[in-house]
mmCIF file of C-alpha atoms and ligand atoms in Angstrom:
data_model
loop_
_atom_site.group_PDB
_atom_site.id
_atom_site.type_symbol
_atom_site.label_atom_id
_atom_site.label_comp_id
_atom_site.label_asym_id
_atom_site.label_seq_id
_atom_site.Cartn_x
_atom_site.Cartn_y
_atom_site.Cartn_z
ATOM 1 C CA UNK Q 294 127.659 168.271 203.076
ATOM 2 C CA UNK Q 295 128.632 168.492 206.699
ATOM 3 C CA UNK Q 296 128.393 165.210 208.748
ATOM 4 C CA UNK Q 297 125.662 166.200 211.197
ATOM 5 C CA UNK Q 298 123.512 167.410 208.071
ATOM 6 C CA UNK Q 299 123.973 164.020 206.730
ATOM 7 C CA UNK Q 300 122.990 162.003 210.032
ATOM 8 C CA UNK Q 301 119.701 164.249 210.537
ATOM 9 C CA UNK Q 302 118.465 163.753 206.968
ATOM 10 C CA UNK Q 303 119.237 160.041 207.385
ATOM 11 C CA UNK Q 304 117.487 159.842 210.890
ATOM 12 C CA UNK Q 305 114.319 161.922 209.592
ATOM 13 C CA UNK Q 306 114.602 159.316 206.260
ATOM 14 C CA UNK Q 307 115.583 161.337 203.505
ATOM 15 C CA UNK Q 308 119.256 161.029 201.830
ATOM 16 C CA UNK Q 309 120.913 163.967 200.083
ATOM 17 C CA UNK Q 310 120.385 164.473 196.758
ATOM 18 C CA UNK Q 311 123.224 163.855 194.548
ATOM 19 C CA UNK Q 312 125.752 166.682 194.137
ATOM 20 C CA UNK Q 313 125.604 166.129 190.432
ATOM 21 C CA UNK Q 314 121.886 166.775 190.067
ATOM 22 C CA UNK Q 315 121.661 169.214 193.083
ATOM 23 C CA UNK Q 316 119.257 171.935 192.677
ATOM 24 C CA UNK Q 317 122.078 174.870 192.154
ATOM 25 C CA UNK Q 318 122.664 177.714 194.084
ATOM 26 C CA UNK Q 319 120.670 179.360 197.221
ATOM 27 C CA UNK Q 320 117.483 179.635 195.051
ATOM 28 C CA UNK Q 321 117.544 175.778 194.291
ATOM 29 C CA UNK Q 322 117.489 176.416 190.187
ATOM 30 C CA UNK Q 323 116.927 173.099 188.279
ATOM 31 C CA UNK Q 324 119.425 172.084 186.262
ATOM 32 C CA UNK Q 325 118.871 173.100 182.367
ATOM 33 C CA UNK Q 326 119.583 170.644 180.190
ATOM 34 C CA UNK Q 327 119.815 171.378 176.669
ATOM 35 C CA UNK Q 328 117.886 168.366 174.471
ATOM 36 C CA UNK Q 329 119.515 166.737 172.361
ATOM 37 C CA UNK Q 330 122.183 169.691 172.245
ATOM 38 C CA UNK Q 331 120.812 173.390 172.239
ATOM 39 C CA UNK Q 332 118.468 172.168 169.468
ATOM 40 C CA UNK Q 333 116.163 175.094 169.177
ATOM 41 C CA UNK Q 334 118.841 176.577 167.139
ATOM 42 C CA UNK Q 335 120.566 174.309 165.249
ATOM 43 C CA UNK Q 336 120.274 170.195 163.831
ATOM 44 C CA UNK Q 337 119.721 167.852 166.786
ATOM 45 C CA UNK Q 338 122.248 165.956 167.972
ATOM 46 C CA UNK Q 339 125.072 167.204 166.306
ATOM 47 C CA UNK Q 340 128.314 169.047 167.238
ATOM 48 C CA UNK Q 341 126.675 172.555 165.927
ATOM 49 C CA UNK Q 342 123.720 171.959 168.587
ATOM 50 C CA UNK Q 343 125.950 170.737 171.169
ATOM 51 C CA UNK Q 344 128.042 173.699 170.800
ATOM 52 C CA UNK Q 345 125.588 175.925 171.745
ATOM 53 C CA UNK Q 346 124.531 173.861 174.116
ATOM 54 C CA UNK Q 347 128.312 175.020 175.741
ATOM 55 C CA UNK Q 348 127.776 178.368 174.656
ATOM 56 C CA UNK Q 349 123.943 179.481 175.921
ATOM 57 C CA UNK Q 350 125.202 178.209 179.826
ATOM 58 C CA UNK Q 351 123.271 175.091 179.924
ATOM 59 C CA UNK Q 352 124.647 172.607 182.620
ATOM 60 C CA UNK Q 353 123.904 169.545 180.570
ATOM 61 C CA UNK Q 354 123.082 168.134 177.407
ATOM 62 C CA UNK Q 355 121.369 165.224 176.439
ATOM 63 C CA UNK Q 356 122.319 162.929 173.440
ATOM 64 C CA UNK Q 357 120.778 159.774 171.967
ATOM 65 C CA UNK Q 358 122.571 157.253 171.528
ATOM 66 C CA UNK Q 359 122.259 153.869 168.820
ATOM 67 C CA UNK Q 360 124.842 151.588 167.300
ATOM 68 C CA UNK Q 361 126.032 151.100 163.771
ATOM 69 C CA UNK Q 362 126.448 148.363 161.359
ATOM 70 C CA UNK Q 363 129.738 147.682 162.613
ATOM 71 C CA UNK Q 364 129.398 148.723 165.999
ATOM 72 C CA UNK Q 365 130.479 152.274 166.622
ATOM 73 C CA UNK Q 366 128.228 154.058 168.833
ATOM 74 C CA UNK Q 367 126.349 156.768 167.263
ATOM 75 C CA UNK Q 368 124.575 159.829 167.775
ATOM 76 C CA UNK Q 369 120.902 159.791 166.474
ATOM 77 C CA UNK Q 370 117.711 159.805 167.465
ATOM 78 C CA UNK Q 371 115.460 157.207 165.431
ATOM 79 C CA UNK Q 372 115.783 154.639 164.459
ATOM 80 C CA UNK Q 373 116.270 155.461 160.596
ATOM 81 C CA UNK Q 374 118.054 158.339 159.187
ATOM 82 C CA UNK Q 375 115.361 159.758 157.127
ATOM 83 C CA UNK Q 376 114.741 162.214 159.390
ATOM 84 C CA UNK Q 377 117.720 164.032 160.039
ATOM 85 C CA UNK Q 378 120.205 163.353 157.067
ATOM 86 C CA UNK Q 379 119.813 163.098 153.566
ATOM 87 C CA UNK Q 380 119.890 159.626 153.361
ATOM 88 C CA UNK Q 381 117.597 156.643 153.868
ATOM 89 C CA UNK Q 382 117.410 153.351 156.008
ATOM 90 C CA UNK Q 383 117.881 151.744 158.956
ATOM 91 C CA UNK Q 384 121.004 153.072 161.499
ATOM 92 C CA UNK Q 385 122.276 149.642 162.220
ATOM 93 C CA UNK Q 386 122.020 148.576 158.948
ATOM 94 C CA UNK Q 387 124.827 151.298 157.979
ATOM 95 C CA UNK Q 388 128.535 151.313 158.733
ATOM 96 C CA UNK Q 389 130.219 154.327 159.871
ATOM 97 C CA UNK Q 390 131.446 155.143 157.118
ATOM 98 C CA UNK Q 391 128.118 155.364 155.470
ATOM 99 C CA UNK Q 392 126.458 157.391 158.043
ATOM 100 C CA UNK Q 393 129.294 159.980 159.017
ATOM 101 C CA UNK Q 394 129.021 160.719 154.599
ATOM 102 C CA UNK Q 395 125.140 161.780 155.086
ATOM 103 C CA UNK Q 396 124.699 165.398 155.366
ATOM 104 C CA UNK Q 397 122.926 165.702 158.878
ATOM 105 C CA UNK Q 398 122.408 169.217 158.991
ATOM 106 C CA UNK Q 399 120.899 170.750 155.751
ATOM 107 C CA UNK Q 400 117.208 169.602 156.989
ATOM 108 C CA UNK Q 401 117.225 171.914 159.502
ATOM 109 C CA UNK Q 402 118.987 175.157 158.076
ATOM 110 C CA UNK Q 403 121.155 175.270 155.003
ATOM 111 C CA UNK Q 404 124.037 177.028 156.950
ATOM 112 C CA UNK Q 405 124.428 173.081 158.542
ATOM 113 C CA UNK Q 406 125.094 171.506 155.322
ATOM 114 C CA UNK Q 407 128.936 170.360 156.697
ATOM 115 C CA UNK Q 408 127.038 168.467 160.179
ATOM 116 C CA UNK Q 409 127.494 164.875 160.375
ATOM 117 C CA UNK Q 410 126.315 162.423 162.922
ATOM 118 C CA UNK Q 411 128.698 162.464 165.515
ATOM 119 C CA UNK Q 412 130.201 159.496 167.329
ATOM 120 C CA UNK Q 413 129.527 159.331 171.203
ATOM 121 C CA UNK Q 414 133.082 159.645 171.529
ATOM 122 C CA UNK Q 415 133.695 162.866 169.328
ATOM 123 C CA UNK Q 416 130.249 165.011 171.629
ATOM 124 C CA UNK Q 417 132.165 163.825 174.782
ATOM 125 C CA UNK Q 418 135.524 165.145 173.751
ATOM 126 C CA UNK Q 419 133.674 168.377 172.858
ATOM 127 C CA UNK Q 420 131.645 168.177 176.393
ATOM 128 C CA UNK Q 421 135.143 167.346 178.378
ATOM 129 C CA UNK Q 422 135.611 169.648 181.290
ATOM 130 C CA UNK Q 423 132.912 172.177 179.950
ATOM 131 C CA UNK Q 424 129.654 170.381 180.274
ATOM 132 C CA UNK Q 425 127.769 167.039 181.947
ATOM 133 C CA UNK Q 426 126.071 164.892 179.509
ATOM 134 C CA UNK Q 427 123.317 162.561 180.105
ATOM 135 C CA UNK Q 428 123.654 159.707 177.269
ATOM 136 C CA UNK Q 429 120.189 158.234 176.640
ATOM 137 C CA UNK Q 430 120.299 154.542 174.845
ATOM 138 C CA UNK Q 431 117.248 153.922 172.506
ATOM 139 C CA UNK Q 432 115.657 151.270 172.924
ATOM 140 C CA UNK Q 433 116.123 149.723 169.044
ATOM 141 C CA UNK Q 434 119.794 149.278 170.434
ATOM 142 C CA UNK Q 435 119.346 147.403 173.501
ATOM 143 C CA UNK Q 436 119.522 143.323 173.825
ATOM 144 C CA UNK Q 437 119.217 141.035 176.656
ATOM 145 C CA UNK Q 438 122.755 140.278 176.282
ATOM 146 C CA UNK Q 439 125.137 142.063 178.841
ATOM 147 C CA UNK Q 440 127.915 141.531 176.903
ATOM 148 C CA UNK Q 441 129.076 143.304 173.541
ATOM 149 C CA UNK Q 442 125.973 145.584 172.728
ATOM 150 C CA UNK Q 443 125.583 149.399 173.223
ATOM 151 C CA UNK Q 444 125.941 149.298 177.069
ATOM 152 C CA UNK Q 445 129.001 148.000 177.319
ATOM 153 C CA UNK Q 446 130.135 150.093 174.287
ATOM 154 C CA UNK Q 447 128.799 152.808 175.678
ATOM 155 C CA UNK Q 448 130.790 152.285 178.664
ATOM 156 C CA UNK Q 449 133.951 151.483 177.099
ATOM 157 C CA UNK Q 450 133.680 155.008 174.749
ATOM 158 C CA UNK Q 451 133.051 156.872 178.799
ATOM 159 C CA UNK Q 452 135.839 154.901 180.178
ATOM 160 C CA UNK Q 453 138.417 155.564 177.909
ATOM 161 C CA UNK Q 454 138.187 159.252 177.650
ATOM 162 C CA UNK Q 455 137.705 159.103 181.614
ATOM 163 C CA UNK Q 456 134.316 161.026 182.005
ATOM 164 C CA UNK Q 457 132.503 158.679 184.210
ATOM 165 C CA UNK Q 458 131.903 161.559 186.656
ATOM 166 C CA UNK Q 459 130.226 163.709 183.933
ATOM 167 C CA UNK Q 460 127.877 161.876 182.538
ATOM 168 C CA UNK Q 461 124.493 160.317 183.629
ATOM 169 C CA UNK Q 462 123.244 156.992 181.569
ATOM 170 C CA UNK Q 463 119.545 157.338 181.201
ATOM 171 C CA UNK Q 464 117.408 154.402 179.115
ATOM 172 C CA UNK Q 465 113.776 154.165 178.509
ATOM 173 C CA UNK Q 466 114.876 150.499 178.514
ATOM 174 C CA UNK Q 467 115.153 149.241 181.996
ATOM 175 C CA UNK Q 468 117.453 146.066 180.380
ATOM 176 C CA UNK Q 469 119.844 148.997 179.457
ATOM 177 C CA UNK Q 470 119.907 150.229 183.169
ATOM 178 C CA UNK Q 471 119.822 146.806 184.430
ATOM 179 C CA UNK Q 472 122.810 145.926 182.195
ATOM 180 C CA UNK Q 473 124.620 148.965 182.743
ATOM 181 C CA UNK Q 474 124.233 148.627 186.434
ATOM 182 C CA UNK Q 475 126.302 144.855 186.439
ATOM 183 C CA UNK Q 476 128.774 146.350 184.544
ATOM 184 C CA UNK Q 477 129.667 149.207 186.547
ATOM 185 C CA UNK Q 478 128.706 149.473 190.372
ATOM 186 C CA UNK Q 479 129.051 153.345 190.756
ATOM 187 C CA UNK Q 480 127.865 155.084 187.196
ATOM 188 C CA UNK Q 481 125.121 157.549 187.668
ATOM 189 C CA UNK Q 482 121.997 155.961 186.127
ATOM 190 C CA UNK Q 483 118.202 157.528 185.426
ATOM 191 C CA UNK Q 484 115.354 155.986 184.734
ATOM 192 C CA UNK Q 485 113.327 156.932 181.797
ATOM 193 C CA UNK Q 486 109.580 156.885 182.509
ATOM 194 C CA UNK Q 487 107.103 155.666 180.583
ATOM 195 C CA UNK Q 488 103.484 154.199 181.273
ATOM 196 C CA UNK Q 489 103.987 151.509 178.581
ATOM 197 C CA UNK Q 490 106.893 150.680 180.077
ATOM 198 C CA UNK Q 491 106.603 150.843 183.952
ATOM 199 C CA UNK Q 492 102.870 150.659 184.159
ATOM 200 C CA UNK Q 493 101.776 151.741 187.282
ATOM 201 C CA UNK Q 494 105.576 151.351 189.536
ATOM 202 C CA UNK Q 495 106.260 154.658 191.333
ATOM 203 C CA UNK Q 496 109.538 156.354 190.964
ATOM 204 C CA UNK Q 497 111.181 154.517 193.940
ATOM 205 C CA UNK Q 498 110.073 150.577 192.722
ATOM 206 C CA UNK Q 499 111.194 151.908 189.155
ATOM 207 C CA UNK Q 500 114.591 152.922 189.741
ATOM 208 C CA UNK Q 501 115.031 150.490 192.228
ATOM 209 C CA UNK Q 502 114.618 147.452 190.209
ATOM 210 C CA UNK Q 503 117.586 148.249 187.718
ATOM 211 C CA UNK Q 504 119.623 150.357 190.495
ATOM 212 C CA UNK Q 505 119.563 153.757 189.161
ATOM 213 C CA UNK Q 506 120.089 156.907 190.770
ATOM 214 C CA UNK Q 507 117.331 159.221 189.119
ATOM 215 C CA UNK Q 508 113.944 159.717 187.859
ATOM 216 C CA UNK Q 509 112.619 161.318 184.294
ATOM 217 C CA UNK Q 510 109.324 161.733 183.569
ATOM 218 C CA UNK Q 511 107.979 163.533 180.362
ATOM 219 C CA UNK Q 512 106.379 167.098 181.740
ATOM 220 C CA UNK Q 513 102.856 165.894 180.891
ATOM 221 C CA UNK Q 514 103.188 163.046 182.772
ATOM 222 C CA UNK Q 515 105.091 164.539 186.344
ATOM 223 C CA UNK Q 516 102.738 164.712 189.456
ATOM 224 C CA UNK Q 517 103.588 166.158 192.776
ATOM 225 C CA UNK Q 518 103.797 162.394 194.056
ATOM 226 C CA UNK Q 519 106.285 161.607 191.995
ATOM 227 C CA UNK Q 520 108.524 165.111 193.481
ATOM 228 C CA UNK Q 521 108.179 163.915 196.692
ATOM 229 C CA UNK Q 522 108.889 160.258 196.777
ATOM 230 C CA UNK Q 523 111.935 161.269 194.681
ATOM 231 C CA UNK Q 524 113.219 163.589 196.931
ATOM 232 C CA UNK Q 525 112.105 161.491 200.236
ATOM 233 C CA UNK Q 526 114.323 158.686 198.504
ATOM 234 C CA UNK Q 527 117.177 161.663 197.889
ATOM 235 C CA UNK Q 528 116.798 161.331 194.397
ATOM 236 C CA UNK Q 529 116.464 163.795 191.821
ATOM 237 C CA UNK Q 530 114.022 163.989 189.238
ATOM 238 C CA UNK Q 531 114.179 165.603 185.555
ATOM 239 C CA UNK Q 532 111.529 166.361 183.472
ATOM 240 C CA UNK Q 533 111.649 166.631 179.349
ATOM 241 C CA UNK Q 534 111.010 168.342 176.801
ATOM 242 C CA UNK Q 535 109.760 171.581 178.534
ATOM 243 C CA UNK Q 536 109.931 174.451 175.953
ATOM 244 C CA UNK Q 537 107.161 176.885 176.700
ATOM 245 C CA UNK Q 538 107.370 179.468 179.339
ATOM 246 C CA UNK Q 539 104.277 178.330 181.317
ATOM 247 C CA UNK Q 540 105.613 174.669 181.541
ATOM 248 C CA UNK Q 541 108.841 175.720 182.486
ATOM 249 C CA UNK Q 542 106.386 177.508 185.740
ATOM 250 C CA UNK Q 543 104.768 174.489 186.149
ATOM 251 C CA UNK Q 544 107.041 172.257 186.536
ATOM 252 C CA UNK Q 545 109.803 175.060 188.587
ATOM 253 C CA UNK Q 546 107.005 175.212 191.051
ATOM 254 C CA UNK Q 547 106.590 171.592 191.357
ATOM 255 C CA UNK Q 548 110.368 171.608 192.352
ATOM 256 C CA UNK Q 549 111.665 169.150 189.882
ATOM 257 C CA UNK Q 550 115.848 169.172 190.126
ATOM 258 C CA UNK Q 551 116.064 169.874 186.347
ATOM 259 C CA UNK Q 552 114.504 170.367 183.048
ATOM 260 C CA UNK Q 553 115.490 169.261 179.402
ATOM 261 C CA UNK Q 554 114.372 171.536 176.813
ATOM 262 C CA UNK Q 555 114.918 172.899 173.588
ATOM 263 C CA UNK Q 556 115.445 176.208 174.463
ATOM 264 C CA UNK Q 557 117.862 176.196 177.047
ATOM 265 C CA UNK Q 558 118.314 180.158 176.537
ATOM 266 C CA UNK Q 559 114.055 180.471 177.363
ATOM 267 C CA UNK Q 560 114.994 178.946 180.553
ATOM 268 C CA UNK Q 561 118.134 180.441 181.800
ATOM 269 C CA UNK Q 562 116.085 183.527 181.131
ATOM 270 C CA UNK Q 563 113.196 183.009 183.037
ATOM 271 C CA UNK Q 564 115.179 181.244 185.736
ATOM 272 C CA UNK Q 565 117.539 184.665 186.096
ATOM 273 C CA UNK Q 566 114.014 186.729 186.660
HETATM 274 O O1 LIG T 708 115.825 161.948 177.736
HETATM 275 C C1 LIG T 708 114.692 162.721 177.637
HETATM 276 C C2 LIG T 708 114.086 162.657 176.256
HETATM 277 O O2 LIG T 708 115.109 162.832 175.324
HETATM 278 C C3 LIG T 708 113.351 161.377 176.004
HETATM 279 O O3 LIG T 708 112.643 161.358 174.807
HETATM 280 O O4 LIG T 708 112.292 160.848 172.432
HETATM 281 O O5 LIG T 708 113.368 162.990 173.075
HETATM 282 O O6 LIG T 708 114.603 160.845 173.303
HETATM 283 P P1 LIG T 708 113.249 161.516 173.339
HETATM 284 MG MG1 LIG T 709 116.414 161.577 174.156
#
């Protein structure tokens, strides 16, 4: 952004957004982020959805993140396995081991049968230099203490394949954001929204009081308020999980900076109309 750009917006009170969650291109497209991989077409959260992910054009994909018995950083979305392998009980009462032998991919389609859960470290090798990632840590994961949980792991797995610049940490949690935050001064950050959690703290109080850098709000929750303060504040905003067409309007119109959905080819679509 050219200097005297950057000293208006500043004098008139508004910061620029973020390169990294710009609106793209002359027609200010949100971002499409593909949830938890491009999982419209194949398990969630595995390498097979985050493939596609790659493959459809999204610019992102999101990923949930818990730990293991013994530590490892996985990727799953609840808090049991029930759902999404052929096996039973609690993530963090299995080791590795256990969970990378459960068949995560038969549920879906029987094609999948070979999918296992991945390890945060083996989607961002496959995401390296072809895709951002925003890494969301459940909440079942997260402990007041700073050190030696899922933050810091989760850190240490970004570190060492040195992908801090393409990945956003996002938490419904705001101890996770909090945490992550004292750990690392400069990692991009978004807040997860949620009434239960934030109550009745705007965008700006929200992301302010654990330092993060952006706003998410579930699509049935976003209001035009929430746009603007965002953007007033230079921040962007993302909305999830926005899979039918007239959402996708909605929510294009209400100028949010990007969308995660399910069917990131619906939206590159519609966006390329
Ligand atoms: O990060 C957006 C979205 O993934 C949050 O909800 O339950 O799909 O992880 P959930
Ligand atoms: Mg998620």
């Amino acid at each position: 952004m050219p200097l005297a750009l950057f000293v208006v917006l500043q004098l008139l009170g508004a910061s620029p957004i973020d390169d990294f969650m710009r609106p793209i291109g002359p027609s200010g497209d949100p971002h499409v982020i593909a949830h938890r991989g491009f999982s419209g077409v194949a398990p969630e959260n595995t390498l097979a959805a985050f493939r596609r992910a790659i493959a459809v054009g999204a610019d992102m994909f999101e990923l949930d993140v818990l730990l293991s018995k013994d530590g490892h950083v996985v990727v799953i979305h609840d808090e049991t396995v029930d759902r999404t392998t052929d096996g039973t009980g609690k993530v963090s009462d299995l080791t590795l081991d256990e969970l990378t032998a459960l068949d995560a991919g038969s549920w879906f389609a029987p094609e999948f049968e070979d999918e296992r859960i991945p390890t945060l470290a083996h989607a961002l090798r496959l995401a390296k230099d072809q895709i951002l990632v925003n890494i969301e840590i459940k909440t079942e994961a997260v402990t007041d203490e700073l050190r030696g949980g899922i933050v810091e792991k989760t850190l240490e797995v970004v570190n060492a394949l040195t992908m801090k610049d393409s990945v956003v940490i996002s938490s419904f949690d705001p101890r996770a954001l909090a945490q992550m935050r004292a750990l690392d001064s400069d990692i991009r950050t978004a807040t997860l929204y949620s009434e239960r959690m934030h109550g009745t703290a705007g965008p700006g109080e929200a992301m302010k009081a654990v330092g993060s850098n952006g706003f998410n709000s579930s699509h049935s929750q976003v209001e035009a308020s929430m746009v603007e303060e965002c953007h007033r504040l230079g921040r962007p905003i993302a909305v999830y999980t926005v899979n039918e067409e007239a959402d996708m309007h909605r929510v294009i119109e209400l100028g949010v900076d990007a969308i995660f959905t399910d069917r990131p080819d619906r939206l590159i679509e519609l966006l390329s109309k």
